[in-house]
Short mmCIF file of C-alpha atoms in Angstrom, two decimals:
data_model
loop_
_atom_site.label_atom_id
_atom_site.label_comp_id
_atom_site.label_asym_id
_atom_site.label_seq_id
_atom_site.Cartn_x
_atom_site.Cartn_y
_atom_site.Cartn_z
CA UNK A 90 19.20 -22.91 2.24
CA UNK A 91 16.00 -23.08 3.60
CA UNK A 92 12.69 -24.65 1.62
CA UNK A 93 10.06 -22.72 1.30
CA UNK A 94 6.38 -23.62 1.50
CA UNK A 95 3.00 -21.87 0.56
CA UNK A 96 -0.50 -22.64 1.39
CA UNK A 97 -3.41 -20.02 0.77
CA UNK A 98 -6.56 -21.52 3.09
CA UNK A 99 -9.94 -20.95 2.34
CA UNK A 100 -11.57 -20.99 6.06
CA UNK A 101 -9.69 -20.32 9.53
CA UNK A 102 -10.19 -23.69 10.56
CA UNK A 103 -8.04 -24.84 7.95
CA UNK A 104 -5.62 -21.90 8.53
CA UNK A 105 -4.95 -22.36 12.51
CA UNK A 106 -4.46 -26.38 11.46
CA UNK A 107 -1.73 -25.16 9.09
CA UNK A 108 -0.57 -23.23 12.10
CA UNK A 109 -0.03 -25.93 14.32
CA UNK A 110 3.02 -27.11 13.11
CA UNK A 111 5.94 -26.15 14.78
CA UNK A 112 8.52 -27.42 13.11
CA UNK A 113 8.36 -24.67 10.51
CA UNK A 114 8.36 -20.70 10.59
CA UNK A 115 5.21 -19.30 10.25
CA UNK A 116 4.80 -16.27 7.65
CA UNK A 117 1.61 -14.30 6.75
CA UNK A 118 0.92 -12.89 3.58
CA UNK A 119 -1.68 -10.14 2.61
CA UNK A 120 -1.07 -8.12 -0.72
CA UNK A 121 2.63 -8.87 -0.49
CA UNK A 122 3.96 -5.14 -1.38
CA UNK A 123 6.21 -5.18 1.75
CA UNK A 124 6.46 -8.94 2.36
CA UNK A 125 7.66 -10.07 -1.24
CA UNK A 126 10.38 -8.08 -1.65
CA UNK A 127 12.00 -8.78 1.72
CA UNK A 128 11.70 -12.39 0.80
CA UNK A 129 13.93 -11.74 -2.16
CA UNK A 130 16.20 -9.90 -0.15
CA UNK A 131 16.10 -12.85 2.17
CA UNK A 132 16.61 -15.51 -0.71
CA UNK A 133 19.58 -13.16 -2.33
CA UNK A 134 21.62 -12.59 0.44
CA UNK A 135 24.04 -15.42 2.59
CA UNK A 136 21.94 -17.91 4.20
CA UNK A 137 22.18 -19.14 7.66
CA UNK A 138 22.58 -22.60 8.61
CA UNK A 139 20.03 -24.34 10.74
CA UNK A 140 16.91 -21.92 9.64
CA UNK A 141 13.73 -23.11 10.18
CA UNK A 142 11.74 -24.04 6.52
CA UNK A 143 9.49 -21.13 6.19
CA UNK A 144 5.63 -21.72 5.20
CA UNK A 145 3.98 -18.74 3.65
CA UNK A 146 0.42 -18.53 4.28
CA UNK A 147 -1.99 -16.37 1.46
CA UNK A 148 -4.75 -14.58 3.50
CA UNK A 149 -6.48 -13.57 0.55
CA UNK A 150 -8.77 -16.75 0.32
CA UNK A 151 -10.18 -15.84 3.90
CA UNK A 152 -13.16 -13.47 2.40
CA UNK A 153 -11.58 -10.54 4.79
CA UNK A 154 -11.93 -8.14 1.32
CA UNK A 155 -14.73 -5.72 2.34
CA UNK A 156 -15.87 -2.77 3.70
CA UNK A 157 -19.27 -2.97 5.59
CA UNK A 158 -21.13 -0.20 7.71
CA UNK A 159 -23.57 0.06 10.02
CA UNK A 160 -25.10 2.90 12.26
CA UNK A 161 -22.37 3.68 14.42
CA UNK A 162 -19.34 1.78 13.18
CA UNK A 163 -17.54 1.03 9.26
CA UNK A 164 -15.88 -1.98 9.78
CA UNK A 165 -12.94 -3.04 7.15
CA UNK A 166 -11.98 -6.34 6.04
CA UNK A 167 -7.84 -6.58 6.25
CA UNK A 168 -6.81 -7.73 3.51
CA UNK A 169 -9.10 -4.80 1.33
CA UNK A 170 -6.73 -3.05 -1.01
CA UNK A 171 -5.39 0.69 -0.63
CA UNK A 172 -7.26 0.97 -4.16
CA UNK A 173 -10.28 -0.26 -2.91
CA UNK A 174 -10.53 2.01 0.17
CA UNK A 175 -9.72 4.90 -2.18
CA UNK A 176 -12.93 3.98 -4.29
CA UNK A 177 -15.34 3.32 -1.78
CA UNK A 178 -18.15 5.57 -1.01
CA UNK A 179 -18.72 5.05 2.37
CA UNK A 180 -15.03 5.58 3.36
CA UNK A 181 -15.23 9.05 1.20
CA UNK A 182 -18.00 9.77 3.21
CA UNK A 183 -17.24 8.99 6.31
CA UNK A 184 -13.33 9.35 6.65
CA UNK A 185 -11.99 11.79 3.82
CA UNK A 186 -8.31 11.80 5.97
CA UNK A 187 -8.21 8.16 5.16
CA UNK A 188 -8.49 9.10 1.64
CA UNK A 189 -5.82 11.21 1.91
CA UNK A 190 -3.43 9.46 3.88
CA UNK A 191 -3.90 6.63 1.20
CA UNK A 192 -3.68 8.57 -1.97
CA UNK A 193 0.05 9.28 -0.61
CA UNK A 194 1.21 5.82 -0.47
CA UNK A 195 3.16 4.95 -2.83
CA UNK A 196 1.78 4.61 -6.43
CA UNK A 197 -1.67 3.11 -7.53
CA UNK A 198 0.33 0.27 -9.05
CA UNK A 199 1.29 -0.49 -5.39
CA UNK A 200 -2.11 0.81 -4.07
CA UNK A 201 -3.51 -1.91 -6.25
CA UNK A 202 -1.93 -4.78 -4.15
CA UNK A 203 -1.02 -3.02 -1.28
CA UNK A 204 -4.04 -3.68 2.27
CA UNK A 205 -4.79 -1.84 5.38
CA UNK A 206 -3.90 -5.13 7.44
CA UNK A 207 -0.74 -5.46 5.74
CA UNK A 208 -0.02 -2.22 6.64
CA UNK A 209 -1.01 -2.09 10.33
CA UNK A 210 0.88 -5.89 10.88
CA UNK A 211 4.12 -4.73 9.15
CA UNK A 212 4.03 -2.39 11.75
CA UNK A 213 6.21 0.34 9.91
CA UNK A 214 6.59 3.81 12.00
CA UNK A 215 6.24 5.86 8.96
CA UNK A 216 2.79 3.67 7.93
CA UNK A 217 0.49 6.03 6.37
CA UNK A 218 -2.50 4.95 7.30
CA UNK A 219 -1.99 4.17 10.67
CA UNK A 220 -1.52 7.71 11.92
CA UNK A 221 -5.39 8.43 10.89
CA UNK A 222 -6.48 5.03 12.38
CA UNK A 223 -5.14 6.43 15.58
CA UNK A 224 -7.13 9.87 15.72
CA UNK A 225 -10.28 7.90 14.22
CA UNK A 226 -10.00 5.27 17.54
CA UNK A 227 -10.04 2.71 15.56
CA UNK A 228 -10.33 -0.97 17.12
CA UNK A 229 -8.15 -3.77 15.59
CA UNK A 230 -10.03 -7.49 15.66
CA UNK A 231 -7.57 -9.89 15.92
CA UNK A 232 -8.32 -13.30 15.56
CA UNK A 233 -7.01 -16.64 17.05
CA UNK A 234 -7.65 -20.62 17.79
CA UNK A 235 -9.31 -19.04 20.90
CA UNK A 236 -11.27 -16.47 19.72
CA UNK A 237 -11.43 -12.76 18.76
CA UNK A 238 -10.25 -9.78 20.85
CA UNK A 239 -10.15 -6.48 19.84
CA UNK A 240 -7.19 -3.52 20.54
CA UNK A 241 -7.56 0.10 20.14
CA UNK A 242 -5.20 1.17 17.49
CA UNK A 243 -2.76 3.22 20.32
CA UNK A 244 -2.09 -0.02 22.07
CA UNK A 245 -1.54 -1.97 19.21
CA UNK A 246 1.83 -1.42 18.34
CA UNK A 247 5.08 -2.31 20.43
CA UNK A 248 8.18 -1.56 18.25
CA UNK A 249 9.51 -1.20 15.02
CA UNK A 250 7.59 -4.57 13.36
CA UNK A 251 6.32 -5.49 16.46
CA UNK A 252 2.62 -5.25 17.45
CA UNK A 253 0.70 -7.46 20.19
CA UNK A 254 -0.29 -10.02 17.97
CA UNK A 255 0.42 -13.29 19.36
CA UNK A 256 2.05 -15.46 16.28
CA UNK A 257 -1.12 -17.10 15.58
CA UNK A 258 -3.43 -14.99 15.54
CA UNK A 259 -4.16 -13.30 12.13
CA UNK A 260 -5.77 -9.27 11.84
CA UNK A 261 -9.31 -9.82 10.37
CA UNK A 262 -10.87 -6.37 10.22
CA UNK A 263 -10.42 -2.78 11.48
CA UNK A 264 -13.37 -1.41 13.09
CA UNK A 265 -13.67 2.90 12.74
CA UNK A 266 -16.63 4.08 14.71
CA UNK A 267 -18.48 7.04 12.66
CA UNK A 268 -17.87 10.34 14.16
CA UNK A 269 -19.02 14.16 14.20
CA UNK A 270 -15.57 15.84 14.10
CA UNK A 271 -13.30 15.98 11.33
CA UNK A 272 -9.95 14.40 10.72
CA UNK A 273 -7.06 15.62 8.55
CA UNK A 274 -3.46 13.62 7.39
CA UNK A 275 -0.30 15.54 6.28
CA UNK A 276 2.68 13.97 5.37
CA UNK A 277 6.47 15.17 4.86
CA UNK A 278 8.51 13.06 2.33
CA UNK A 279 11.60 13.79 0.25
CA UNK A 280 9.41 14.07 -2.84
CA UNK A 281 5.64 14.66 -4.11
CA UNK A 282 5.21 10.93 -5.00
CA UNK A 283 6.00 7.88 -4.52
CA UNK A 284 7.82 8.09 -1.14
CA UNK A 285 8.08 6.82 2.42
CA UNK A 286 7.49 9.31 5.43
CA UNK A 287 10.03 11.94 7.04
CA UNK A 288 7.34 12.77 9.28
CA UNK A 289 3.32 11.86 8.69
CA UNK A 290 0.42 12.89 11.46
CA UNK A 291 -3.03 13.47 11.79
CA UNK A 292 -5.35 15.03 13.62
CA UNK A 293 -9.17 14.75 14.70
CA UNK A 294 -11.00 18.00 16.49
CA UNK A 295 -14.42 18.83 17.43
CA UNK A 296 -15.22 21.84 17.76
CA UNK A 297 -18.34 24.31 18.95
CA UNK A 298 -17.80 28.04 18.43
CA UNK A 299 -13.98 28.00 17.25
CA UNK A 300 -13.72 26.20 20.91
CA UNK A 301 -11.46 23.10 20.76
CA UNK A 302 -14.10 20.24 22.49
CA UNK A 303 -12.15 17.10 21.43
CA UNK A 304 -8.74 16.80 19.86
CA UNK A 305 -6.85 13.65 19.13
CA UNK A 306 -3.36 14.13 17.37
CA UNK A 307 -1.01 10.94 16.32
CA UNK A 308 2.50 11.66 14.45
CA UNK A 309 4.39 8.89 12.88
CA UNK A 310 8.02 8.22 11.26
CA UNK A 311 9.62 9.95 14.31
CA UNK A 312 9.44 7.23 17.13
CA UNK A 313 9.87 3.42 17.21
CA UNK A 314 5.94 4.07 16.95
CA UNK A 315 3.52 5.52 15.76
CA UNK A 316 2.76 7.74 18.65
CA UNK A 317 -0.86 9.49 19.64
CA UNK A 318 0.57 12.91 21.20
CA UNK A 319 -1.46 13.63 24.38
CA UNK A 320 1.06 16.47 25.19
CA UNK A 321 -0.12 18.40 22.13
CA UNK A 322 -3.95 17.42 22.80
CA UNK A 323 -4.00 18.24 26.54
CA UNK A 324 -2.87 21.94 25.61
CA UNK A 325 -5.33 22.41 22.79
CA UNK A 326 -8.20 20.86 24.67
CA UNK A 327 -11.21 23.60 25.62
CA UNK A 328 -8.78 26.29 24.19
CA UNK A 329 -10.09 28.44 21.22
CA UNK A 330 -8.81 27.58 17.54
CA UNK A 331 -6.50 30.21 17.22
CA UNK A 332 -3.41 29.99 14.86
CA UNK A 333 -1.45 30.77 17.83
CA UNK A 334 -2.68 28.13 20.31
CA UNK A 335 -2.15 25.97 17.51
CA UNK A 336 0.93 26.68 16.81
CA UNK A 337 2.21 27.04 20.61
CA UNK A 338 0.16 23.12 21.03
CA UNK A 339 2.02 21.77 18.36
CA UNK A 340 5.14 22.57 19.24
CA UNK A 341 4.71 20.22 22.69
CA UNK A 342 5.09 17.23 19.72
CA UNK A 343 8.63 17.97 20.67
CA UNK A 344 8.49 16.30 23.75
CA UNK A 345 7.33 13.06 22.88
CA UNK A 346 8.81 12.18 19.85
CA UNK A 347 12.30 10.44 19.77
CA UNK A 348 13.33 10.80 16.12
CA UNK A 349 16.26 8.92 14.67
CA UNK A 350 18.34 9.33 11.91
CA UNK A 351 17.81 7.22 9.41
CA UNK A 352 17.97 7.40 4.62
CA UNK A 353 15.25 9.72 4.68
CA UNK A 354 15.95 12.02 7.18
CA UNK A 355 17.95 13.02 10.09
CA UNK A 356 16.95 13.17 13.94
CA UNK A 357 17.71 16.77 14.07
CA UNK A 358 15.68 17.73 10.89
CA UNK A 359 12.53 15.68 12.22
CA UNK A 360 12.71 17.41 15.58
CA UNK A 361 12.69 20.64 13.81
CA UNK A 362 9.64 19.63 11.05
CA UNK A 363 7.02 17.36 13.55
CA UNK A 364 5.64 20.55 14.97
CA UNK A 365 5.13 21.64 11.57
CA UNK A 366 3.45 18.67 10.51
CA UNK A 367 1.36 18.21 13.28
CA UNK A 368 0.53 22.41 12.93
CA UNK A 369 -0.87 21.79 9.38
CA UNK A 370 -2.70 18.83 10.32
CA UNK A 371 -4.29 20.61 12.75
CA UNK A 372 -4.92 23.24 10.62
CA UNK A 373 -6.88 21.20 7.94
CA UNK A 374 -8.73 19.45 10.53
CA UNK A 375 -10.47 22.80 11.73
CA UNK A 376 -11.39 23.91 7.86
CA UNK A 377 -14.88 24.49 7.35
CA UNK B 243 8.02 -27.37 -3.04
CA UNK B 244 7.25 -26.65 -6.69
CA UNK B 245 3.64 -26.78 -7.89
CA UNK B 246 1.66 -26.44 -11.01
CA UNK B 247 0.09 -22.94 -11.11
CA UNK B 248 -2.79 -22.32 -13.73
CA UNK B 249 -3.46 -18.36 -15.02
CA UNK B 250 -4.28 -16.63 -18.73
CA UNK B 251 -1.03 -15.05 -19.90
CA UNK B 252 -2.08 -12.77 -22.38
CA UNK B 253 -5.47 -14.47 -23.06
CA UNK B 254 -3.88 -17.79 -23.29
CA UNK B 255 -4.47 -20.49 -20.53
CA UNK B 256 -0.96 -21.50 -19.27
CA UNK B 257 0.02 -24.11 -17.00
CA UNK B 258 3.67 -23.71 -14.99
CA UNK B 259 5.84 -25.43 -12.25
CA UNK B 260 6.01 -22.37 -9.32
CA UNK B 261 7.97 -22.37 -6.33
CA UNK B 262 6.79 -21.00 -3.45
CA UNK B 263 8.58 -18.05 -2.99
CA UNK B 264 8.96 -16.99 -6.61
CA UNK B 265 8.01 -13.73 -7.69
CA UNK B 266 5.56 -13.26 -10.88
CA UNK B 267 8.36 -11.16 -12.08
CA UNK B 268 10.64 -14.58 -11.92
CA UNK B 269 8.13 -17.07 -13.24
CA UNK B 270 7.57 -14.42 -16.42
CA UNK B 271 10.65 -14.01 -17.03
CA UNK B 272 12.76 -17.26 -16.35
CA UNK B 273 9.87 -19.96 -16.92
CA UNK B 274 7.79 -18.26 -19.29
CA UNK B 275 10.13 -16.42 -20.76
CA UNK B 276 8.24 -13.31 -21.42
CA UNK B 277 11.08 -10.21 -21.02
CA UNK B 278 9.00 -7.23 -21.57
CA UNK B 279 8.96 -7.21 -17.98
CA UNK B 280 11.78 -5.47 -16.89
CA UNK B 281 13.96 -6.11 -13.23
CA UNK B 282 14.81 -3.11 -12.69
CA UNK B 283 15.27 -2.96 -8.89
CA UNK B 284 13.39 -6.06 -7.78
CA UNK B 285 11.57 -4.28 -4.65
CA UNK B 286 8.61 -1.78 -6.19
CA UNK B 287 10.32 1.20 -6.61
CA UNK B 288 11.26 1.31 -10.77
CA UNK B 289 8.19 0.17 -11.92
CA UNK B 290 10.01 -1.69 -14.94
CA UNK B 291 7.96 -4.89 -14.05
CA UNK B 292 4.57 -3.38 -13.77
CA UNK B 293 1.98 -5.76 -15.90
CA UNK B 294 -1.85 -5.95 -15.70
CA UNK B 295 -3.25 -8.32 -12.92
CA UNK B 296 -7.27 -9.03 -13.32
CA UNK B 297 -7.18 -5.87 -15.04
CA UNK B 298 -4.92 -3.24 -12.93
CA UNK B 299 -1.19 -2.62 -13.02
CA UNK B 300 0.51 -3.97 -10.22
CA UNK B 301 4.36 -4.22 -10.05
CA UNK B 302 5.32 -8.12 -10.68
CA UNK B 303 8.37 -7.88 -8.53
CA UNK B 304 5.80 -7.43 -5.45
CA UNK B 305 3.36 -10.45 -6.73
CA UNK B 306 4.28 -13.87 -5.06
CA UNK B 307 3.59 -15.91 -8.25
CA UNK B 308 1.56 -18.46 -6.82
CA UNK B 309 -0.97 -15.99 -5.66
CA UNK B 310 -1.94 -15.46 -9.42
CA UNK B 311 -3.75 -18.76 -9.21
CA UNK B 312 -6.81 -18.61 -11.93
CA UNK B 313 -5.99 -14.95 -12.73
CA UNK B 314 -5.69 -12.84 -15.81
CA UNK B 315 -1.83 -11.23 -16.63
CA UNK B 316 -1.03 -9.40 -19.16
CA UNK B 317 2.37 -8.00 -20.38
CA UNK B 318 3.31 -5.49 -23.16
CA UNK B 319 3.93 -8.71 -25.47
CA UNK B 320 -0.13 -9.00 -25.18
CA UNK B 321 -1.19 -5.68 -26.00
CA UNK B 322 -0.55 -5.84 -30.03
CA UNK B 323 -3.16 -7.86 -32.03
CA UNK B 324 -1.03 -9.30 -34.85
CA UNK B 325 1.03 -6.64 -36.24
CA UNK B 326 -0.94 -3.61 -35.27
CA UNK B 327 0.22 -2.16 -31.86
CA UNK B 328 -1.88 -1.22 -29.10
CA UNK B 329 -2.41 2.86 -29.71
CA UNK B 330 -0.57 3.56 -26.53
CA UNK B 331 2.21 1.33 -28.09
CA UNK B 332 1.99 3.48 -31.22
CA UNK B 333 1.68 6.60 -29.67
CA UNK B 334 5.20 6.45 -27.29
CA UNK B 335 7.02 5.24 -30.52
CA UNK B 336 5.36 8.07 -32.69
CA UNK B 337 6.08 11.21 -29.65
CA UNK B 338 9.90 9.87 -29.28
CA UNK B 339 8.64 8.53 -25.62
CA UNK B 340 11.36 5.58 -25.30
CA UNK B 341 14.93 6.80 -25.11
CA UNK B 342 17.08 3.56 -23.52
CA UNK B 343 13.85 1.55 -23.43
CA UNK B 344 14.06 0.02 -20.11
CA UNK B 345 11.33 1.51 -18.70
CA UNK B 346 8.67 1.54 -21.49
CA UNK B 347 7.13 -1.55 -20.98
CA UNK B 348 6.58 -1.22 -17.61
CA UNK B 349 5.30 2.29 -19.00
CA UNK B 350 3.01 0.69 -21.36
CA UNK B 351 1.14 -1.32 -19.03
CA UNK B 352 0.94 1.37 -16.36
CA UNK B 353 -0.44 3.63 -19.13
CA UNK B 354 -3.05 1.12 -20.47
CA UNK B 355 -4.30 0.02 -17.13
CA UNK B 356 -4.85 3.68 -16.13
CA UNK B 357 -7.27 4.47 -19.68
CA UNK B 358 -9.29 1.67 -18.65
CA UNK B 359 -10.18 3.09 -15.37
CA UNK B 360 -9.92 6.98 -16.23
CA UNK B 361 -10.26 7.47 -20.31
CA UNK B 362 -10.62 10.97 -19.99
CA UNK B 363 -7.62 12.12 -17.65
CA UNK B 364 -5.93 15.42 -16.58
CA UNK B 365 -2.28 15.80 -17.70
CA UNK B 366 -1.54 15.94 -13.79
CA UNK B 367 -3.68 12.72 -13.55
CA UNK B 368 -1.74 11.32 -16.24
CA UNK B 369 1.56 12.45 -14.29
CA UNK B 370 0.59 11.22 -10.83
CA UNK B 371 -0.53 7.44 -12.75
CA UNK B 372 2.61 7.73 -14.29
CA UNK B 373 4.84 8.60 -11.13
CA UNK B 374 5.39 4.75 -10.01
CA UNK B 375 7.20 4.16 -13.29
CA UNK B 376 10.89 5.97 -13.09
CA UNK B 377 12.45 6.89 -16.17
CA UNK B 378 16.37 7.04 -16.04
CA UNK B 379 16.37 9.02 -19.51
CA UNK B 380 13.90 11.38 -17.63
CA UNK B 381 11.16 11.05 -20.55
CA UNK B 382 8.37 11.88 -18.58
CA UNK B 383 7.26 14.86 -20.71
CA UNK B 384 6.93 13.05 -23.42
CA UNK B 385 5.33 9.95 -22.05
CA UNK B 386 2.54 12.32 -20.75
CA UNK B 387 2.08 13.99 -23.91
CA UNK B 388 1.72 10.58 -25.46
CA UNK B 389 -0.82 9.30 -23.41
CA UNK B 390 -3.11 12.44 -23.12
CA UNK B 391 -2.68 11.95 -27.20
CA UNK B 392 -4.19 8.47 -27.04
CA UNK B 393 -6.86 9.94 -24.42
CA UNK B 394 -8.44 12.45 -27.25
CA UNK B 395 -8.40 9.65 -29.31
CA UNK B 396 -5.27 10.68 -31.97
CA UNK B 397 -4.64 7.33 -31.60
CA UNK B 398 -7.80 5.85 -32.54
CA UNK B 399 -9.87 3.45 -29.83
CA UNK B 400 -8.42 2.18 -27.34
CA UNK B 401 -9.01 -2.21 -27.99
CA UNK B 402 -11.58 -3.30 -25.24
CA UNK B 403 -12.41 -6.55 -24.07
CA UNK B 404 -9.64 -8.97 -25.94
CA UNK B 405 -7.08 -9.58 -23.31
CA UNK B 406 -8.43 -7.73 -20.42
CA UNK B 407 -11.72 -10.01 -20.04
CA UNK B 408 -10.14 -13.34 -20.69
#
């Protein structure tokens, strides 16, 4: 069986020395919601022989617990609770989707521990919050030994668990520039509470005389990705807000999702529901 | 790798050998051993583990223990001064709320942490606070009736300080 190790460091310096060593597999932690329970799946089940020792390393000593704003930009600290968001004024003010996305994740006992950044790096298709992040552009800073760089939230994300974070380099903050349209989230699970996905999306429009003038739509839970759906944009773009260009825009989700089956849901019934989701989201983001 | 990990449990400093990768449900139960916390499913779903972290429920299954380094837990076993339960304690006895039992502590705690932040709560409130906690008996009604009763203050005031501002 493999030992485990933990060390929670206190500046980055200290965290990309802990980093160094290869001998050992490297593992982040954030609020743990998602990572502690998959390391007592890990520990229960058969181990395999020759496994690298694992180190977990606590980011919650590296002050990233904050939300900030400026002018033109709010800029979120990664390891900032679900709870926290929910709370905060500027975040109500600015980005009520957000709000929304995060008052259907899971519980508030989860919301409690639960962060943005461990959200975005666990890299979960049906992540709530990342659907929102999408339409809202949002930049994610990631940092390493070498520096800072920052990704736009569409690019971010390669696979099932997989985003372009090299394997040292640690999210720090999300940054969401402050905009004039508005932004909606609407989410499909098997019940009211407490549940993961079938299908989640958002949308972002601006609009001048019930004529679309910028659209961004993202859909999640039915690709390896969370996916921004230019197909659906592209026909709603300059068109006027009619439930029937809507509708007809929507449907074009179709074409770029590539649903599986999977506990919650099957391929079929998440080909037949995006449009609907994405319709909806639509819907609420053009609300007066 | 074991280490010593210092925390309040229930407004007592405690001082504990950790492993790395133990949960705070684990080091509760199995080196503390406090029960009230129940493992129900041992991945955030049953809510059967939930105590009160720094003040706010959190499931213990999903807490890595050693990241409770200097904090403040409480379980259900901390809520009663002497013999005089807590009035959310009182009031799921006196409405019937516990059937099997499993599920009440984590209950409890959920329940508690949620008055501090919202005294005055909706029944819906009190059902959507609630809805991390799964009951197998499927006493939600009465749980909700119970603590709305403790909100109008049937139940007289709810303790403040003691345990929750170690």
């Amino acid at each position: 069986m493999r030992s485990y190790f933990y060390e929670s460091p206190d500046s980055f310096g200290k965290l990309f020395e802990i980093l160094e060593d290869n001998s050992i597999e490297m593992k982040f932690l954030a609020g743990g919601s998602d990572f502690v329970p998959r390391l007592s799946l890990e520990r229960e089940k058969i181990h395999k022989e020759n496994q690298k020792d694992s180190m977990i390393i606590n980011l919650s000593d590296l002050g990233l617990n904050y939300i900030v704003e400026n002018d033109t930009e709010v800029i979120i600290g990664a390891t900032t609770t679900f709870a926290e968001i929910e709370k905060n004024d500027i975040i109500k003010g600015e980005f009520p989707a957000l709000i929304k996305a995060i008052n259907e994740i899971a519980g508030f006992s989860v919301r409690n521990i639960a962060t943005i950044g461990g959200n975005i790096m666990n890299a979960s298709p049906a992540a709530d919050s990342v659907p929102v992040l999408m339409v809202l552009e949002a930049e994610f800073v990631l940092r390493g030994p070498d520096g800072s760089r920052n990704i736009e939230a569409k690019e971010f994300f390669t696979g099932p668990g997989k985003t372009v974070a090299k394997e040292n380099e640690v999210l720090t903050h999300i940054i969401i520039r402050k905009n004039k349209g508005k932004s909606a989230f609407n989410k499909l699970g098997r019940r009211k509470a407490e549940t993961l996905s079938v299908v989640n999306a958002a949308a972002y429009v601006e609009k001048e005389n019930n004529i679309c003038k910028a659209v961004r739509v993202a859909i999640g839970s039915v690709a390896p990705t969370v996916l921004r759906c230019e197909e659906v944009e592209e026909l709603l773009l300059g068109k006027e807000l009619t439930e029937e260009n809507i509708r007809v825009a929507s449907e074009k989700v179709v074409d770029a999702i590539s649903p599986i089956d999977d506990i919650r849901a099957s391929a079929w019934y998440r080909k037949k529901v995006a449009p609907v989701i994405v319709r909806r989201a639509i819907e609420a983001a053009i609300v007066d | 790798m074991s280490e010593i990990l210092s925390f309040y449990l229930n407004g007592n400093p405690v001082e504990v050998l950790v492993k790395p990768e133990q949960t705070l449900l684990e080091l509760l139960r199995d080196e503390l051993g406090l029960t009230s916390p129940k493992c129900g499913c041992n991945h955030g779903d049953c809510g059967a583990c939930t105590v009160i972290l720094d003040g706010k429920a959190v499931k213990s299954c999903l807490v890595l223990a050693p990241t409770v380094k200097g904090k403040k837990v409480v379980t259900a076993d901390g809520l009663c001064s002497g013999e005089k339960l807590h009035p959310i304690q009182q009031a799921f006895l006196d409405y019937g709320a516990p059937q099997c039992g499993y599920c009440t502590p984590g209950m409890v705690m959920a329940a508690t942490a949620f008055l501090l932040e919202n005294p005055k709560p909706t029944k819906e409130e009190i059902k959507e606070a609630l809805s991390g906690n799964l009951c197998r008996c499927a006493g939600y009604e009465k749980y909700t009736e119970a603590v709305l009763a403790v909100s109008k203050g049937e139940f007289g005031l709810l303790p403040e300080g003691s345990d929750f501002n170690v």
